[in-house]
Amino acid sequence: IYKVLEIRKKKQAIGVFTGETAETIDAIEAGKKGYVRFRGELWNAKAESFIPVGTKVTIDKKDGSVLTVHPVEKDEKTGTKH
């Protein structure tokens, strides 16, 4: 009973990942899966375009155990990433 109550008290993780930054561990082919490191953990990820190894990515959404990501873009004028 204790474990059931503990699980019910946990907050939902919906939206927690959106907008966070991760780094690719594998090259991710368009429409295929690869791995990213997010907060010290490895996650399956997919993208709409090719992303090379070691690229900083932004998480768009989480679908089960798969993250949808896109490369972090640099602002040409300021040189900062968003």
Short mmCIF file of N, CA, C and O in Angstrom, two decimals:
data_model
loop_
_atom_site.label_atom_id
_atom_site.label_comp_id
_atom_site.label_asym_id
_atom_site.label_seq_id
_atom_site.Cartn_x
_atom_site.Cartn_y
_atom_site.Cartn_z
N ILE A 1 0.84 -1.20 0.00
CA ILE A 1 0.00 0.00 0.00
C ILE A 1 0.88 1.25 0.00
O ILE A 1 0.57 2.23 -0.67
N TYR A 2 1.97 1.23 0.74
CA TYR A 2 2.87 2.38 0.80
C TYR A 2 3.38 2.76 -0.59
O TYR A 2 3.39 3.93 -0.95
N LYS A 3 3.81 1.77 -1.36
CA LYS A 3 4.34 2.04 -2.71
C LYS A 3 3.26 2.62 -3.62
O LYS A 3 3.53 3.52 -4.41
N VAL A 4 2.03 2.14 -3.52
CA VAL A 4 0.94 2.67 -4.34
C VAL A 4 0.69 4.13 -3.98
O VAL A 4 0.54 4.99 -4.86
N LEU A 5 0.68 4.46 -2.72
CA LEU A 5 0.48 5.84 -2.29
C LEU A 5 1.63 6.73 -2.74
O LEU A 5 1.43 7.88 -3.12
N GLU A 6 2.84 6.21 -2.69
CA GLU A 6 4.02 6.96 -3.12
C GLU A 6 3.94 7.30 -4.61
O GLU A 6 4.23 8.42 -5.03
N ILE A 7 3.51 6.36 -5.42
CA ILE A 7 3.37 6.58 -6.86
C ILE A 7 2.29 7.61 -7.14
O ILE A 7 2.44 8.48 -7.99
N ARG A 8 1.20 7.57 -6.43
CA ARG A 8 0.10 8.52 -6.64
C ARG A 8 0.52 9.95 -6.29
O ARG A 8 -0.01 10.89 -6.85
N LYS A 9 1.46 10.11 -5.37
CA LYS A 9 1.92 11.43 -4.96
C LYS A 9 2.88 12.05 -5.96
O LYS A 9 3.09 13.25 -5.96
N LYS A 10 3.50 11.22 -6.81
CA LYS A 10 4.48 11.74 -7.78
C LYS A 10 3.80 12.69 -8.76
O LYS A 10 2.69 12.46 -9.21
N LYS A 11 4.52 13.75 -9.09
CA LYS A 11 4.02 14.70 -10.07
C LYS A 11 4.18 14.13 -11.47
O LYS A 11 5.14 13.42 -11.74
N GLN A 12 3.28 14.50 -12.36
CA GLN A 12 3.36 14.07 -13.75
C GLN A 12 4.56 14.73 -14.41
O GLN A 12 4.86 15.89 -14.15
N ALA A 13 5.22 14.01 -15.30
CA ALA A 13 6.40 14.54 -15.99
C ALA A 13 6.04 15.15 -17.34
O ALA A 13 6.90 15.38 -18.17
N ILE A 14 4.77 15.42 -17.56
CA ILE A 14 4.34 16.00 -18.84
C ILE A 14 4.88 17.42 -18.97
O ILE A 14 4.74 18.23 -18.08
N GLY A 15 5.52 17.71 -20.09
CA GLY A 15 6.03 19.04 -20.35
C GLY A 15 7.34 19.37 -19.67
O GLY A 15 7.93 20.41 -19.93
N VAL A 16 7.84 18.49 -18.81
CA VAL A 16 9.10 18.75 -18.10
C VAL A 16 10.27 18.80 -19.07
O VAL A 16 11.20 19.57 -18.88
N PHE A 17 10.21 18.03 -20.13
CA PHE A 17 11.32 17.91 -21.07
C PHE A 17 11.33 19.02 -22.12
O PHE A 17 12.37 19.40 -22.61
N THR A 18 10.16 19.52 -22.48
CA THR A 18 10.02 20.49 -23.55
C THR A 18 10.86 21.74 -23.31
O THR A 18 10.79 22.34 -22.25
N GLY A 19 11.69 22.10 -24.30
CA GLY A 19 12.54 23.28 -24.21
C GLY A 19 13.87 23.05 -23.53
O GLY A 19 14.74 23.92 -23.54
N GLU A 20 14.08 21.88 -22.94
CA GLU A 20 15.35 21.56 -22.28
C GLU A 20 16.41 21.23 -23.34
O GLU A 20 16.09 20.92 -24.48
N THR A 21 17.67 21.27 -22.93
CA THR A 21 18.78 21.01 -23.85
C THR A 21 19.43 19.66 -23.52
O THR A 21 19.58 19.31 -22.36
N ALA A 22 19.81 18.94 -24.57
CA ALA A 22 20.51 17.66 -24.45
C ALA A 22 21.65 17.66 -25.46
O ALA A 22 21.83 18.64 -26.19
N GLU A 23 22.42 16.57 -25.49
CA GLU A 23 23.52 16.45 -26.46
C GLU A 23 23.46 15.09 -27.12
O GLU A 23 23.24 14.08 -26.46
N THR A 24 23.66 15.06 -28.45
CA THR A 24 23.60 13.80 -29.17
C THR A 24 24.81 12.92 -28.85
O THR A 24 25.94 13.39 -28.79
N ILE A 25 24.54 11.65 -28.65
CA ILE A 25 25.58 10.64 -28.43
C ILE A 25 25.83 9.89 -29.73
O ILE A 25 26.92 9.46 -30.02
N ASP A 26 24.76 9.72 -30.51
CA ASP A 26 24.81 9.10 -31.84
C ASP A 26 24.43 10.16 -32.86
O ASP A 26 23.75 11.12 -32.54
N ALA A 27 24.83 9.93 -34.10
CA ALA A 27 24.29 10.75 -35.20
C ALA A 27 22.84 10.31 -35.37
O ALA A 27 22.54 9.12 -35.32
N ILE A 28 21.95 11.27 -35.52
CA ILE A 28 20.54 10.94 -35.69
C ILE A 28 20.15 11.23 -37.14
O ILE A 28 20.24 12.36 -37.61
N GLU A 29 19.77 10.19 -37.84
CA GLU A 29 19.31 10.31 -39.23
C GLU A 29 17.88 10.81 -39.23
O GLU A 29 17.12 10.54 -38.30
N ALA A 30 17.49 11.53 -40.27
CA ALA A 30 16.12 12.02 -40.40
C ALA A 30 15.14 10.85 -40.32
O ALA A 30 15.27 9.87 -41.06
N GLY A 31 14.19 10.92 -39.39
CA GLY A 31 13.17 9.89 -39.24
C GLY A 31 13.63 8.64 -38.52
O GLY A 31 12.85 7.72 -38.32
N LYS A 32 14.90 8.57 -38.13
CA LYS A 32 15.41 7.40 -37.41
C LYS A 32 15.78 7.80 -35.99
O LYS A 32 15.85 8.98 -35.66
N LYS A 33 16.04 6.80 -35.14
CA LYS A 33 16.36 7.07 -33.74
C LYS A 33 17.85 6.99 -33.47
O LYS A 33 18.58 6.28 -34.13
N GLY A 34 18.27 7.76 -32.48
CA GLY A 34 19.63 7.73 -31.97
C GLY A 34 19.55 8.08 -30.49
O GLY A 34 18.46 8.24 -29.95
N TYR A 35 20.69 8.20 -29.84
CA TYR A 35 20.68 8.50 -28.41
C TYR A 35 21.15 9.92 -28.13
O TYR A 35 22.02 10.45 -28.81
N VAL A 36 20.54 10.52 -27.11
CA VAL A 36 20.98 11.81 -26.58
C VAL A 36 21.20 11.65 -25.08
O VAL A 36 20.63 10.76 -24.45
N ARG A 37 22.07 12.50 -24.53
CA ARG A 37 22.29 12.52 -23.09
C ARG A 37 21.54 13.72 -22.53
O ARG A 37 21.77 14.85 -22.92
N PHE A 38 20.59 13.44 -21.62
CA PHE A 38 19.79 14.47 -20.97
C PHE A 38 19.86 14.26 -19.47
O PHE A 38 19.48 13.21 -18.97
N ARG A 39 20.43 15.25 -18.77
CA ARG A 39 20.58 15.19 -17.30
C ARG A 39 21.28 13.91 -16.86
O ARG A 39 20.88 13.26 -15.91
N GLY A 40 22.33 13.53 -17.60
CA GLY A 40 23.14 12.37 -17.23
C GLY A 40 22.55 11.03 -17.63
O GLY A 40 23.15 10.00 -17.38
N GLU A 41 21.39 11.02 -18.27
CA GLU A 41 20.76 9.77 -18.70
C GLU A 41 20.71 9.70 -20.21
O GLU A 41 20.63 10.73 -20.89
N LEU A 42 20.76 8.48 -20.74
CA LEU A 42 20.64 8.28 -22.19
C LEU A 42 19.18 8.08 -22.55
O LEU A 42 18.47 7.32 -21.90
N TRP A 43 18.74 8.79 -23.60
CA TRP A 43 17.36 8.70 -24.07
C TRP A 43 17.37 8.44 -25.57
O TRP A 43 18.21 8.96 -26.30
N ASN A 44 16.39 7.67 -26.04
CA ASN A 44 16.16 7.54 -27.48
C ASN A 44 15.64 8.86 -27.98
O ASN A 44 14.84 9.51 -27.30
N ALA A 45 16.07 9.26 -29.16
CA ALA A 45 15.61 10.52 -29.73
C ALA A 45 15.46 10.37 -31.23
O ALA A 45 16.11 9.54 -31.85
N LYS A 46 14.56 11.19 -31.79
CA LYS A 46 14.40 11.24 -33.24
C LYS A 46 14.34 12.70 -33.66
O LYS A 46 14.06 13.58 -32.85
N ALA A 47 14.61 12.93 -34.95
CA ALA A 47 14.62 14.30 -35.47
C ALA A 47 14.13 14.29 -36.91
O ALA A 47 14.12 13.25 -37.57
N GLU A 48 13.74 15.46 -37.40
CA GLU A 48 13.26 15.59 -38.78
C GLU A 48 14.40 15.74 -39.78
O GLU A 48 14.22 15.55 -40.97
N SER A 49 15.60 16.09 -39.29
CA SER A 49 16.75 16.24 -40.18
C SER A 49 17.97 15.61 -39.51
O SER A 49 17.97 15.34 -38.31
N PHE A 50 19.03 15.40 -40.30
CA PHE A 50 20.26 14.80 -39.78
C PHE A 50 20.89 15.69 -38.72
O PHE A 50 21.00 16.91 -38.89
N ILE A 51 21.32 15.07 -37.60
CA ILE A 51 22.03 15.79 -36.53
C ILE A 51 23.29 14.98 -36.21
O ILE A 51 23.21 13.81 -35.84
N PRO A 52 24.49 15.58 -36.33
CA PRO A 52 25.73 14.85 -36.05
C PRO A 52 25.96 14.61 -34.55
O PRO A 52 25.33 15.23 -33.70
N VAL A 53 26.91 13.73 -34.27
CA VAL A 53 27.33 13.41 -32.90
C VAL A 53 27.85 14.67 -32.21
O VAL A 53 28.53 15.50 -32.85
N GLY A 54 27.56 14.84 -30.92
CA GLY A 54 28.10 15.94 -30.14
C GLY A 54 27.38 17.26 -30.32
O GLY A 54 27.86 18.29 -29.88
N THR A 55 26.22 17.23 -30.96
CA THR A 55 25.46 18.46 -31.21
C THR A 55 24.51 18.74 -30.05
O THR A 55 23.85 17.83 -29.55
N LYS A 56 24.47 20.00 -29.62
CA LYS A 56 23.49 20.41 -28.61
C LYS A 56 22.13 20.48 -29.30
O LYS A 56 22.01 21.04 -30.39
N VAL A 57 21.12 19.89 -28.66
CA VAL A 57 19.78 19.87 -29.22
C VAL A 57 18.76 20.35 -28.20
O VAL A 57 19.00 20.28 -26.99
N THR A 58 17.64 20.85 -28.71
CA THR A 58 16.53 21.25 -27.87
C THR A 58 15.44 20.20 -27.99
O THR A 58 15.15 19.72 -29.09
N ILE A 59 14.84 19.85 -26.87
CA ILE A 59 13.79 18.84 -26.85
C ILE A 59 12.45 19.51 -27.18
O ILE A 59 12.06 20.47 -26.53
N ASP A 60 11.78 18.99 -28.22
CA ASP A 60 10.49 19.53 -28.64
C ASP A 60 9.34 18.86 -27.89
O ASP A 60 8.39 19.51 -27.49
N LYS A 61 9.44 17.53 -27.74
CA LYS A 61 8.39 16.80 -27.02
C LYS A 61 8.90 15.43 -26.62
O LYS A 61 9.96 14.98 -27.08
N LYS A 62 8.14 14.77 -25.77
CA LYS A 62 8.45 13.42 -25.30
C LYS A 62 7.25 12.54 -25.63
O LYS A 62 6.12 12.87 -25.29
N ASP A 63 7.50 11.45 -26.33
CA ASP A 63 6.45 10.50 -26.68
C ASP A 63 6.86 9.15 -26.12
O ASP A 63 7.68 8.46 -26.73
N GLY A 64 6.34 8.79 -24.97
CA GLY A 64 6.77 7.57 -24.30
C GLY A 64 8.21 7.73 -23.85
O GLY A 64 8.54 8.64 -23.10
N SER A 65 9.10 6.87 -24.36
CA SER A 65 10.51 6.96 -23.99
C SER A 65 11.36 7.58 -25.10
O SER A 65 12.58 7.49 -25.07
N VAL A 66 10.70 8.20 -26.09
CA VAL A 66 11.42 8.80 -27.23
C VAL A 66 11.24 10.31 -27.21
O VAL A 66 10.13 10.82 -27.11
N LEU A 67 12.37 11.02 -27.28
CA LEU A 67 12.35 12.48 -27.33
C LEU A 67 12.45 12.93 -28.78
O LEU A 67 13.20 12.36 -29.57
N THR A 68 11.68 13.95 -29.15
CA THR A 68 11.80 14.57 -30.47
C THR A 68 12.64 15.83 -30.28
O THR A 68 12.34 16.64 -29.40
N VAL A 69 13.71 15.95 -31.06
CA VAL A 69 14.68 17.04 -30.85
C VAL A 69 14.99 17.77 -32.15
O VAL A 69 14.72 17.28 -33.24
N HIS A 70 15.58 18.96 -32.00
CA HIS A 70 16.13 19.72 -33.13
C HIS A 70 17.40 20.40 -32.66
O HIS A 70 17.55 20.66 -31.46
N PRO A 71 18.35 20.69 -33.57
CA PRO A 71 19.62 21.32 -33.17
C PRO A 71 19.37 22.70 -32.56
O PRO A 71 18.48 23.43 -32.99
N VAL A 72 20.18 23.07 -31.56
CA VAL A 72 20.13 24.40 -30.99
C VAL A 72 20.64 25.36 -32.05
O VAL A 72 21.67 25.11 -32.67
N GLU A 73 19.92 26.43 -32.27
CA GLU A 73 20.31 27.40 -33.30
C GLU A 73 21.05 28.55 -32.67
O GLU A 73 20.69 29.04 -31.61
N LYS A 74 22.10 29.02 -33.35
CA LYS A 74 22.85 30.19 -32.89
C LYS A 74 22.24 31.44 -33.50
O LYS A 74 21.87 31.44 -34.67
N ASP A 75 22.14 32.47 -32.70
CA ASP A 75 21.69 33.76 -33.23
C ASP A 75 22.89 34.40 -33.95
O ASP A 75 23.93 34.61 -33.35
N GLU A 76 22.73 34.66 -35.21
CA GLU A 76 23.83 35.18 -36.03
C GLU A 76 24.36 36.53 -35.53
O GLU A 76 25.55 36.80 -35.60
N LYS A 77 23.50 37.38 -35.00
CA LYS A 77 23.92 38.71 -34.56
C LYS A 77 24.65 38.68 -33.23
O LYS A 77 25.66 39.33 -33.05
N THR A 78 24.13 37.92 -32.27
CA THR A 78 24.71 37.95 -30.93
C THR A 78 25.65 36.78 -30.66
O THR A 78 26.43 36.81 -29.73
N GLY A 79 25.53 35.71 -31.47
CA GLY A 79 26.37 34.55 -31.25
C GLY A 79 25.86 33.66 -30.12
O GLY A 79 26.48 32.68 -29.76
N THR A 80 24.69 34.01 -29.56
CA THR A 80 24.14 33.19 -28.49
C THR A 80 23.24 32.13 -29.07
O THR A 80 22.70 32.26 -30.16
N LYS A 81 23.08 31.05 -28.31
CA LYS A 81 22.22 29.95 -28.74
C LYS A 81 20.83 30.14 -28.15
O LYS A 81 20.67 30.68 -27.09
N HIS A 82 19.82 29.65 -28.91
CA HIS A 82 18.49 29.57 -28.33
C HIS A 82 17.93 28.21 -28.54
O HIS A 82 18.32 27.43 -29.24
#
